[in-house]
Tab-separated table of C-alpha atoms and ligand atoms in Angstrom:
chain	number	residue	atom	x	y	z
U	24	MET	CA	124.921	6.410	84.397
U	25	ALA	CA	121.855	5.589	86.442
U	26	LEU	CA	118.472	4.672	85.084
U	27	CYS	CA	115.570	6.737	86.209
U	28	ILE	CA	113.508	5.746	89.179
U	29	ILE	CA	110.300	7.745	89.166
U	30	GLY	CA	109.865	9.522	92.464
U	31	CYS	CA	106.787	10.066	94.607
U	32	GLY	CA	105.589	6.477	94.466
U	33	GLU	CA	104.400	6.686	90.892
U	34	PRO	CA	104.685	3.731	88.566
U	35	ALA	CA	107.625	4.106	86.212
U	36	GLN	CA	106.203	4.758	82.777
U	37	THR	CA	109.274	6.219	81.207
U	38	GLU	CA	112.962	5.781	81.488
U	39	MET	CA	115.582	8.461	81.096
U	40	THR	CA	119.274	8.590	81.613
U	41	LEU	CA	120.412	10.461	84.706
U	42	LEU	CA	123.982	11.544	84.209
U	43	PRO	CA	126.439	11.857	87.079
U	44	PHE	CA	127.214	15.481	87.910
U	45	ASP	CA	130.525	15.653	86.035
U	46	GLN	CA	128.923	14.460	82.794
U	47	LEU	CA	126.104	17.005	82.855
U	48	PRO	CA	126.464	19.583	80.089
U	49	VAL	CA	127.000	23.237	81.001
U	50	GLN	CA	123.869	25.183	80.031
U	51	GLU	CA	124.037	28.906	80.536
U	52	THR	CA	120.494	29.452	79.319
U	53	LEU	CA	117.434	27.964	80.963
U	54	PRO	CA	116.687	24.337	80.085
U	55	ASP	CA	113.546	24.038	77.949
U	56	PRO	CA	110.637	22.457	79.828
U	57	LEU	CA	109.145	21.597	76.445
U	58	GLN	CA	112.054	19.441	75.334
U	59	PHE	CA	112.267	15.786	76.326
U	60	ALA	CA	115.463	14.478	77.878
U	61	ASP	CA	116.297	12.876	74.520
U	62	GLY	CA	116.164	16.304	72.822
U	63	ASN	CA	112.848	15.856	71.027
U	64	PRO	CA	110.221	18.583	71.376
U	65	VAL	CA	107.098	18.209	73.490
U	66	ASN	CA	104.370	19.048	70.982
U	67	THR	CA	101.115	17.912	72.539
U	68	GLU	CA	99.207	18.063	75.781
U	69	SER	CA	99.329	14.284	76.134
U	70	GLN	CA	103.096	14.206	75.579
U	71	TRP	CA	103.414	16.759	78.378
U	72	HIS	CA	101.169	14.959	80.856
U	73	GLU	CA	102.161	11.404	80.030
U	74	LYS	CA	105.900	11.728	79.757
U	75	ARG	CA	107.524	15.121	80.263
U	76	VAL	CA	105.951	15.733	83.689
U	77	ARG	CA	107.523	12.490	84.905
U	78	GLU	CA	110.878	13.382	83.476
U	79	ILE	CA	110.930	16.774	85.164
U	80	ARG	CA	109.759	15.372	88.514
U	81	THR	CA	112.521	12.830	88.295
U	82	LEU	CA	115.112	15.528	87.592
U	83	PHE	CA	114.018	17.471	90.684
U	84	SER	CA	113.945	14.309	92.808
U	85	HIS	CA	117.324	13.116	91.632
U	86	TYR	CA	119.366	16.306	91.569
U	87	MET	CA	117.679	18.616	94.052
U	88	TYR	CA	115.036	17.625	96.602
U	89	GLY	CA	115.632	13.855	96.876
U	90	TYR	CA	113.219	11.006	96.216
U	91	MET	CA	110.153	10.741	98.414
U	92	PRO	CA	108.939	7.295	99.441
U	93	PRO	CA	105.641	5.991	98.075
U	94	ALA	CA	102.475	7.264	99.733
U	95	GLU	CA	101.642	5.432	102.982
U	96	ALA	CA	97.980	4.840	103.880
U	97	ILE	CA	96.776	7.167	106.646
U	98	GLN	CA	94.690	6.632	109.780
U	99	THR	CA	93.129	9.684	111.344
U	100	THR	CA	91.796	10.586	114.755
U	101	ILE	CA	89.696	13.680	115.350
U	102	ASP	CA	90.984	14.742	118.760
U	103	ASP	CA	88.886	17.824	119.276
U	104	VAL	CA	85.962	19.610	117.618
U	105	ASP	CA	84.681	23.051	118.576
U	106	ALA	CA	81.545	23.789	116.594
U	107	HIS	CA	81.233	27.376	117.904
U	108	TYR	CA	84.732	28.599	117.364
U	109	LEU	CA	85.715	32.261	116.912
U	110	ASP	CA	82.381	33.475	118.301
U	111	GLY	CA	80.477	30.994	116.162
U	112	MET	CA	82.168	32.095	112.952
U	113	ALA	CA	84.037	28.814	112.553
U	114	ILE	CA	84.417	25.157	113.401
U	115	LYS	CA	87.773	24.027	114.774
U	116	LYS	CA	89.032	20.477	114.371
U	117	GLN	CA	92.293	19.073	115.636
U	118	VAL	CA	93.225	15.962	113.714
U	119	THR	CA	96.055	13.484	114.218
U	120	ILE	CA	97.220	11.735	111.058
U	121	ARG	CA	99.201	8.518	111.468
U	122	PHE	CA	100.957	6.598	108.741
U	123	GLY	CA	104.061	4.578	108.061
U	124	PRO	CA	105.891	1.967	110.124
U	125	GLU	CA	105.442	1.836	113.893
U	126	GLY	CA	107.131	4.801	115.520
U	127	THR	CA	106.595	7.214	112.607
U	128	PRO	CA	105.795	10.609	114.141
U	129	PRO	CA	102.178	11.644	113.520
U	130	LEU	CA	101.067	14.925	111.982
U	131	HIS	CA	98.911	17.199	114.103
U	132	VAL	CA	96.684	19.202	111.795
U	133	LEU	CA	94.751	22.218	112.988
U	134	LEU	CA	91.732	22.851	110.790
U	135	VAL	CA	89.502	25.916	111.083
U	136	ILE	CA	86.468	25.979	108.785
U	137	PRO	CA	84.042	28.853	108.216
U	138	SER	CA	80.669	27.878	109.628
U	139	SER	CA	78.759	30.291	107.410
U	140	GLN	CA	79.494	28.228	104.313
U	141	ALA	CA	76.464	26.336	103.002
U	142	SER	CA	78.669	24.067	100.923
U	143	PRO	CA	82.041	22.456	101.627
U	144	SER	CA	84.764	25.080	101.952
U	145	PRO	CA	87.825	25.685	99.851
U	146	VAL	CA	90.928	25.460	102.013
U	147	PHE	CA	94.400	26.941	102.379
U	148	LEU	CA	96.760	24.238	103.589
U	149	GLY	CA	100.350	24.760	104.645
U	150	THR	CA	103.150	24.050	107.055
U	151	ASN	CA	103.859	26.471	109.884
U	152	PHE	CA	107.205	27.488	111.423
U	153	TYR	CA	106.679	27.240	115.191
U	154	GLY	CA	103.772	24.915	116.024
U	155	ASN	CA	99.981	25.032	115.732
U	156	HIS	CA	99.757	26.734	119.118
U	157	SER	CA	101.552	29.742	117.598
U	158	VAL	CA	98.958	30.468	114.907
U	159	LEU	CA	96.093	31.206	117.327
U	160	ALA	CA	95.992	32.289	120.965
U	161	ASP	CA	93.934	29.321	122.125
U	162	SER	CA	94.756	27.309	125.229
U	163	MET	CA	92.913	24.317	123.741
U	164	ILE	CA	95.602	23.888	121.097
U	165	PRO	CA	98.302	21.741	122.714
U	166	LEU	CA	101.794	23.207	122.750
U	167	SER	CA	103.886	21.364	120.204
U	168	THR	CA	106.261	18.945	121.916
U	169	GLN	CA	108.613	18.997	118.929
U	170	TRP	CA	112.019	20.647	118.714
U	171	ILE	CA	111.556	24.341	117.865
U	172	PRO	CA	114.324	26.722	116.810
U	173	GLU	CA	115.435	29.157	119.511
U	174	ARG	CA	114.569	32.160	117.336
U	175	GLY	CA	110.857	31.372	117.836
U	176	ALA	CA	109.082	33.671	120.270
U	177	GLY	CA	108.476	32.063	123.658
U	178	VAL	CA	110.802	29.148	122.888
U	179	GLU	CA	113.177	27.974	125.620
U	180	ASP	CA	115.698	25.180	125.225
U	181	ASN	CA	114.134	24.420	121.837
U	182	LYS	CA	110.748	23.778	123.451
U	183	ALA	CA	107.532	25.767	123.259
U	184	THR	CA	106.392	27.574	126.395
U	185	GLU	CA	103.007	29.145	127.136
U	186	ALA	CA	104.531	32.457	125.999
U	187	SER	CA	104.665	31.154	122.428
U	188	ARG	CA	100.897	30.862	122.034
U	189	GLY	CA	99.538	33.075	119.293
U	190	THR	CA	102.922	34.530	118.357
U	191	SER	CA	102.371	33.782	114.642
U	192	ILE	CA	98.757	34.966	114.441
U	193	ASP	CA	99.480	37.397	111.615
U	194	ARG	CA	101.332	34.844	109.526
U	195	TRP	CA	98.137	32.833	109.078
U	196	SER	CA	95.576	35.601	109.665
U	197	ILE	CA	93.024	32.874	110.295
U	198	GLU	CA	90.072	35.090	111.244
U	199	GLN	CA	90.529	37.173	108.115
U	200	VAL	CA	90.766	34.061	105.910
U	201	ILE	CA	87.714	32.456	107.532
U	202	HIS	CA	85.818	35.664	106.951
U	203	ALA	CA	86.756	35.438	103.260
U	204	GLY	CA	85.082	32.022	103.077
U	205	TYR	CA	88.124	29.744	103.261
U	206	ALA	CA	89.121	27.044	105.699
U	207	VAL	CA	92.707	26.950	106.960
U	208	ALA	CA	94.596	23.713	107.628
U	209	THR	CA	98.088	23.828	109.038
U	210	PHE	CA	100.646	21.646	110.797
U	211	TYR	CA	104.081	22.297	112.199
U	212	HIS	CA	106.728	21.233	109.673
U	213	ALA	CA	108.791	19.635	112.464
U	214	ASP	CA	106.089	16.961	112.784
U	215	ALA	CA	107.498	15.754	109.453
U	216	ASP	CA	111.093	16.815	110.018
U	217	PRO	CA	112.585	19.212	112.576
U	218	ASP	CA	114.450	21.952	110.714
U	219	LYS	CA	118.001	21.018	111.689
U	220	ASP	CA	120.884	19.351	109.976
U	221	ASP	CA	120.426	15.669	110.715
U	222	PHE	CA	118.760	12.618	109.256
U	223	THR	CA	117.942	10.985	112.545
U	224	ASP	CA	114.453	12.184	113.350
U	225	GLY	CA	111.115	12.964	111.711
U	226	LEU	CA	109.933	10.903	108.746
U	227	HIS	CA	113.511	10.326	107.562
U	228	ALA	CA	114.210	8.047	110.500
U	229	SER	CA	111.016	6.008	110.086
U	230	ILE	CA	110.063	5.642	106.445
U	231	PRO	CA	112.635	3.834	104.324
U	232	VAL	CA	113.351	4.898	100.764
U	233	ASP	CA	114.605	2.036	98.592
U	234	GLY	CA	114.663	-0.174	101.664
U	235	SER	CA	116.817	2.005	103.891
U	236	VAL	CA	116.513	4.945	106.266
U	237	ALA	CA	120.215	5.792	105.866
U	238	ARG	CA	120.896	9.006	103.968
U	239	SER	CA	122.074	8.366	100.407
U	240	ASP	CA	123.015	10.998	97.813
U	241	THR	CA	119.469	11.133	96.489
U	242	SER	CA	117.531	10.624	99.749
U	243	TRP	CA	114.780	13.070	100.517
U	244	GLY	CA	115.803	16.272	102.251
U	245	ALA	CA	113.669	18.240	104.702
U	246	LEU	CA	111.753	19.994	101.907
U	247	SER	CA	110.702	16.627	100.461
U	248	ALA	CA	109.669	15.425	103.928
U	249	TRP	CA	107.556	18.551	104.423
U	250	ALA	CA	106.011	18.131	100.956
U	251	TYR	CA	105.310	14.445	101.651
U	252	ALA	CA	103.519	15.407	104.866
U	253	ILE	CA	101.483	17.990	102.935
U	254	HIS	CA	100.400	15.111	100.674
U	255	ARG	CA	99.322	13.055	103.682
U	256	SER	CA	97.307	16.034	104.920
U	257	VAL	CA	95.647	16.204	101.514
U	258	ASP	CA	94.780	12.500	101.966
U	259	TYR	CA	92.823	13.582	105.037
U	260	LEU	CA	91.294	16.757	103.595
U	261	VAL	CA	89.804	15.007	100.562
U	262	GLN	CA	87.839	12.796	102.991
U	263	ASP	CA	86.583	15.591	105.241
U	264	PRO	CA	82.970	16.421	104.254
U	265	ASP	CA	83.428	20.052	105.344
U	266	ILE	CA	86.204	20.552	102.769
U	267	ASP	CA	85.797	20.895	99.021
U	268	ALA	CA	88.345	18.373	97.715
U	269	SER	CA	88.505	20.146	94.361
U	270	ARG	CA	89.592	23.463	95.922
U	271	ILE	CA	92.665	22.692	97.992
U	272	ALA	CA	95.222	25.501	97.830
U	273	VAL	CA	98.656	25.077	99.380
U	274	MET	CA	100.320	28.227	100.729
U	275	GLY	CA	103.822	28.515	102.072
U	276	HIS	CA	106.057	31.373	103.130
U	277	SER	CA	109.792	31.254	102.487
U	278	ARG	CA	111.182	27.754	103.262
U	279	ASN	CA	107.590	26.592	103.579
U	280	GLY	CA	106.949	28.194	100.169
U	281	LYS	CA	109.663	25.996	98.679
U	282	ALA	CA	107.911	22.961	100.198
U	283	ALA	CA	104.533	24.211	98.925
U	284	LEU	CA	105.795	24.397	95.339
U	285	TRP	CA	107.406	20.955	95.508
U	286	ALA	CA	104.235	19.498	97.088
U	287	GLY	CA	102.052	21.016	94.355
U	288	ALA	CA	104.420	19.860	91.635
U	289	THR	CA	104.107	16.258	92.813
U	290	ASP	CA	100.404	16.019	93.699
U	291	PRO	CA	97.699	16.945	91.178
U	292	ARG	CA	95.039	17.000	93.918
U	293	ILE	CA	96.522	20.326	94.979
U	294	ALA	CA	94.461	22.715	92.883
U	295	LEU	CA	96.452	25.913	93.457
U	296	VAL	CA	99.799	26.882	94.973
U	297	ILE	CA	100.892	30.125	96.575
U	298	SER	CA	104.590	30.724	97.061
U	299	ASN	CA	105.330	33.705	99.272
U	300	GLN	CA	108.947	34.911	98.986
U	301	SER	CA	110.162	31.341	98.507
U	302	GLY	CA	113.367	32.479	96.783
U	303	CYS	CA	116.279	30.126	96.155
U	304	GLY	CA	115.152	26.510	95.909
U	305	GLY	CA	111.586	27.804	95.524
U	306	ALA	CA	110.357	30.151	92.817
U	307	ALA	CA	113.630	32.002	92.073
U	308	LEU	CA	115.857	30.914	89.188
U	309	SER	CA	119.107	29.392	90.465
U	310	ARG	CA	121.076	30.417	87.371
U	311	ARG	CA	120.703	34.119	88.173
U	312	LYS	CA	122.875	33.747	91.275
U	313	MET	CA	121.177	36.789	92.759
U	314	GLY	CA	120.425	37.040	96.464
U	315	GLU	CA	120.722	33.606	98.031
U	316	THR	CA	122.796	31.300	95.813
U	317	VAL	CA	122.856	27.516	95.640
U	318	GLU	CA	126.115	27.525	97.576
U	319	ALA	CA	124.717	29.851	100.241
U	320	ILE	CA	121.606	27.759	100.782
U	321	ASN	CA	123.439	24.418	100.819
U	322	THR	CA	125.963	25.801	103.287
U	323	ARG	CA	123.424	27.127	105.770
U	324	PHE	CA	120.790	24.462	105.235
U	325	PRO	CA	122.530	21.272	104.072
U	326	HIS	CA	119.536	19.239	105.190
U	327	TRP	CA	116.908	20.928	103.004
U	328	PHE	CA	117.881	19.251	99.738
U	329	SER	CA	119.365	15.936	98.663
U	330	ARG	CA	123.128	15.625	98.947
U	331	SER	CA	123.278	15.430	95.150
U	332	PHE	CA	122.341	19.137	95.060
U	333	TRP	CA	125.533	20.162	96.836
U	334	ALA	CA	127.544	19.486	93.656
U	335	PHE	CA	125.822	22.482	92.067
U	336	ASN	CA	127.375	24.987	94.494
U	337	ASN	CA	128.917	27.529	92.104
U	338	ASN	CA	127.924	25.153	89.309
U	339	GLU	CA	124.377	26.308	88.654
U	340	ASP	CA	124.905	26.092	84.892
U	341	ARG	CA	125.197	22.327	85.127
U	342	LEU	CA	121.720	21.956	86.586
U	343	PRO	CA	119.562	20.008	84.134
U	344	LEU	CA	116.626	21.978	85.554
U	345	ASP	CA	115.761	25.372	86.956
U	346	GLN	CA	112.893	26.671	89.033
U	347	HIS	CA	110.668	27.630	86.069
U	348	MET	CA	110.406	23.874	85.487
U	349	LEU	CA	109.202	23.357	89.053
U	350	ILE	CA	106.443	25.902	88.473
U	351	SER	CA	105.606	24.352	85.088
U	352	LEU	CA	104.819	21.040	86.822
U	353	MET	CA	101.686	22.709	88.185
U	354	ALA	CA	100.318	23.413	84.689
U	355	PRO	CA	97.548	24.164	84.042
U	356	ARG	CA	96.763	24.628	87.741
U	357	PRO	CA	97.116	28.186	89.093
U	358	VAL	CA	100.293	29.342	90.849
U	359	LEU	CA	100.743	32.688	92.573
U	360	VAL	CA	104.273	33.895	93.190
U	361	ALA	CA	104.355	36.726	95.726
U	362	SER	CA	107.510	38.774	96.340
U	363	ALA	CA	108.517	41.743	98.488
U	364	GLU	CA	110.521	44.653	97.124
U	365	GLU	CA	113.149	44.727	99.861
U	366	ASP	CA	113.505	40.962	100.047
U	367	GLU	CA	116.453	40.841	97.687
U	368	TRP	CA	117.674	37.619	99.311
U	369	ALA	CA	114.682	35.910	97.643
U	370	ASP	CA	115.429	37.640	94.285
U	371	PRO	CA	111.994	39.015	93.311
U	372	GLU	CA	113.017	39.447	89.674
U	373	GLY	CA	114.283	35.860	89.532
U	374	GLU	CA	110.897	34.759	90.889
U	375	PHE	CA	109.072	36.738	88.199
U	376	LEU	CA	111.331	35.405	85.422
U	377	ALA	CA	110.794	31.801	86.551
U	378	LEU	CA	107.048	32.320	86.344
U	379	LYS	CA	107.459	33.852	82.900
U	380	ALA	CA	109.615	30.953	81.700
U	381	ALA	CA	106.960	28.451	82.853
U	382	GLU	CA	104.396	30.143	80.624
U	383	PRO	CA	105.074	28.188	77.377
U	384	VAL	CA	103.846	25.049	79.132
U	385	TYR	CA	100.554	26.714	80.073
U	386	LYS	CA	100.213	27.954	76.497
U	387	LEU	CA	100.829	24.469	75.099
U	388	LEU	CA	97.976	23.248	77.293
U	389	GLY	CA	95.683	25.976	75.966
U	390	TYR	CA	95.915	28.484	78.823
U	391	SER	CA	97.251	32.002	78.864
U	392	GLY	CA	99.653	31.707	81.809
U	393	LEU	CA	101.138	34.982	82.960
U	394	ASN	CA	100.225	37.192	80.040
U	395	ASN	CA	102.534	39.959	81.254
U	396	GLU	CA	105.863	40.756	79.703
U	397	SER	CA	107.523	42.711	82.461
U	398	MET	CA	107.450	42.891	86.229
U	399	PRO	CA	104.508	44.891	87.513
U	400	THR	CA	104.938	47.768	89.923
U	401	VAL	CA	104.022	47.244	93.566
U	402	HIS	CA	100.480	46.374	94.630
U	403	GLN	CA	99.350	45.023	91.258
U	404	LEU	CA	98.252	41.434	91.003
U	405	VAL	CA	98.898	40.410	87.397
U	406	GLY	CA	98.519	37.248	85.370
U	407	ALA	CA	95.963	34.555	84.727
U	408	GLU	CA	96.787	30.999	85.879
U	409	LEU	CA	100.286	32.241	86.670
U	410	GLY	CA	99.907	35.175	89.032
U	411	TYR	CA	102.569	37.564	90.243
U	412	HIS	CA	102.472	40.219	92.940
U	413	ILE	CA	105.120	42.354	94.584
U	414	ARG	CA	104.544	44.545	97.594
U	415	PRO	CA	106.737	47.089	99.339
U	416	GLY	CA	108.639	46.017	102.424
U	417	GLY	CA	110.735	43.068	103.452
U	418	HIS	CA	110.616	39.373	104.149
U	419	GLY	CA	107.495	38.209	105.941
U	420	VAL	CA	103.850	37.285	105.578
U	421	GLY	CA	100.833	38.925	107.137
U	422	PRO	CA	97.280	40.200	106.640
U	423	ARG	CA	98.032	42.363	103.585
U	424	ASP	CA	99.607	39.358	101.861
U	425	TRP	CA	96.564	37.252	102.668
U	426	ASP	CA	94.356	39.853	100.949
U	427	VAL	CA	96.275	39.115	97.753
U	428	PHE	CA	96.253	35.332	98.276
U	429	VAL	CA	92.476	35.405	98.747
U	430	GLN	CA	92.014	37.649	95.719
U	431	PHE	CA	94.019	35.224	93.566
U	432	ALA	CA	92.260	32.139	94.935
U	433	ASN	CA	88.837	33.787	94.495
U	434	SER	CA	89.505	34.378	90.829
U	435	HIS	CA	90.246	30.683	90.302
U	436	PHE	CA	87.936	29.077	92.830
U	437	GLY	CA	84.936	31.286	92.083
U	438	VAL	CA	84.484	32.366	95.700
U	439	ALA	CA	82.450	35.512	96.247
U	440	THR	CA	83.004	37.243	99.584
U	441	GLU	CA	82.072	40.483	101.286
U	442	SER	CA	85.601	41.733	100.698
U	443	ASN	CA	85.239	41.303	96.903
H	751	GTR	C1	116.458	32.231	105.072
H	751	GTR	C2	116.844	31.333	103.926
H	751	GTR	C3	115.825	31.426	102.838
H	751	GTR	C4	114.398	31.403	103.366
H	751	GTR	C5	114.211	32.000	104.743
H	751	GTR	C6	112.957	31.578	105.513
H	751	GTR	O1	117.388	32.234	106.079
H	751	GTR	O2	118.093	31.744	103.469
H	751	GTR	O3	116.059	30.427	101.864
H	751	GTR	O4	113.870	30.145	103.314
H	751	GTR	O5	115.256	31.724	105.579
H	751	GTR	O6	112.521	30.446	105.468
H	751	GTR	O7	112.444	32.453	106.232
């Protein structure tokens, strides 16, 4: 039996017993987020915030995503500012964020801010799949020099070429989002950890956890590295006078949606999270074993999670957690879970049911949560702090999804736009 180490650099304020895999009880029903590890009920808001949140974060760190190192102080350089961007509609900043021991790879954040805003702007922050140069067709955005998967458009020998500029424009729909009154901040997730099965590059190779950069059973996987880098970007955003530090939303699609949820669950400065088709390891319940299973994801992507998660292949019922508990860690902050009808791999119903099962935590804190008993039909955004939306079509993210993200964020951030 191991004693709990609280993840994410937080001071340990509680101790709980973390059983080895073979001593974990089989639980066919969902574990109760409102029950302490010792079996006692969580009855009050302060019990939730002061103790249960830490327990649940520890469970996810220990058995699933791996422990992140403590926050490292950041140094930033503004490399480029264009005050008349997008025909004067926006300001573009390219920011390099450095942290950690010498040799730690920096994050390159692309920030586009609406210039029409009189006050600091709310912002959508998130990791991108293929490099900042892919989200806008702009020759002033340097091509990423990181490893890029071959499936990316305009990628040759795992490197970006000029042909890859602007190939993910729709995924971020930056002009549309700027027009809605939001800034967009994004960085390529490979700055934090290239998406391949190794532990030899990215933050893993530079920032020790418990004194070592060697991979242990509970070391941080790629999703934790991406989430940690999102936190370091938040460190920058809260200091940028053009950004409203109280309205930072993190958005992620698919694997980046998994990272977005984990980042939001471990950083209360993130005011809102949007998970788009994040599926297994994101918003979808593992115990359903629908679409992508724990075994399937650990087989194809053994580097995303901690090694300790591999034991749950075909053993989902031994998990002392499930994804409703990840969502509940955001409470009472808003979370939108967005699914697509044909994206069965991401198990839309499992995503809805996880949201629903997080609701008792929101209710304990005095909020209404989802307020919807059954899955809505397509095109309806339902819920209060917990929002759910399903659209027709398959896996992907584009302008029509951003309409929904903006609608959800507007209702919580109080943004009025022409499109309202
Ligand atoms: C799939 C993977 C999913 C999802 C998706 C994506 O191959 O099985 O978990 O993350 O990739 O990121 O697009």
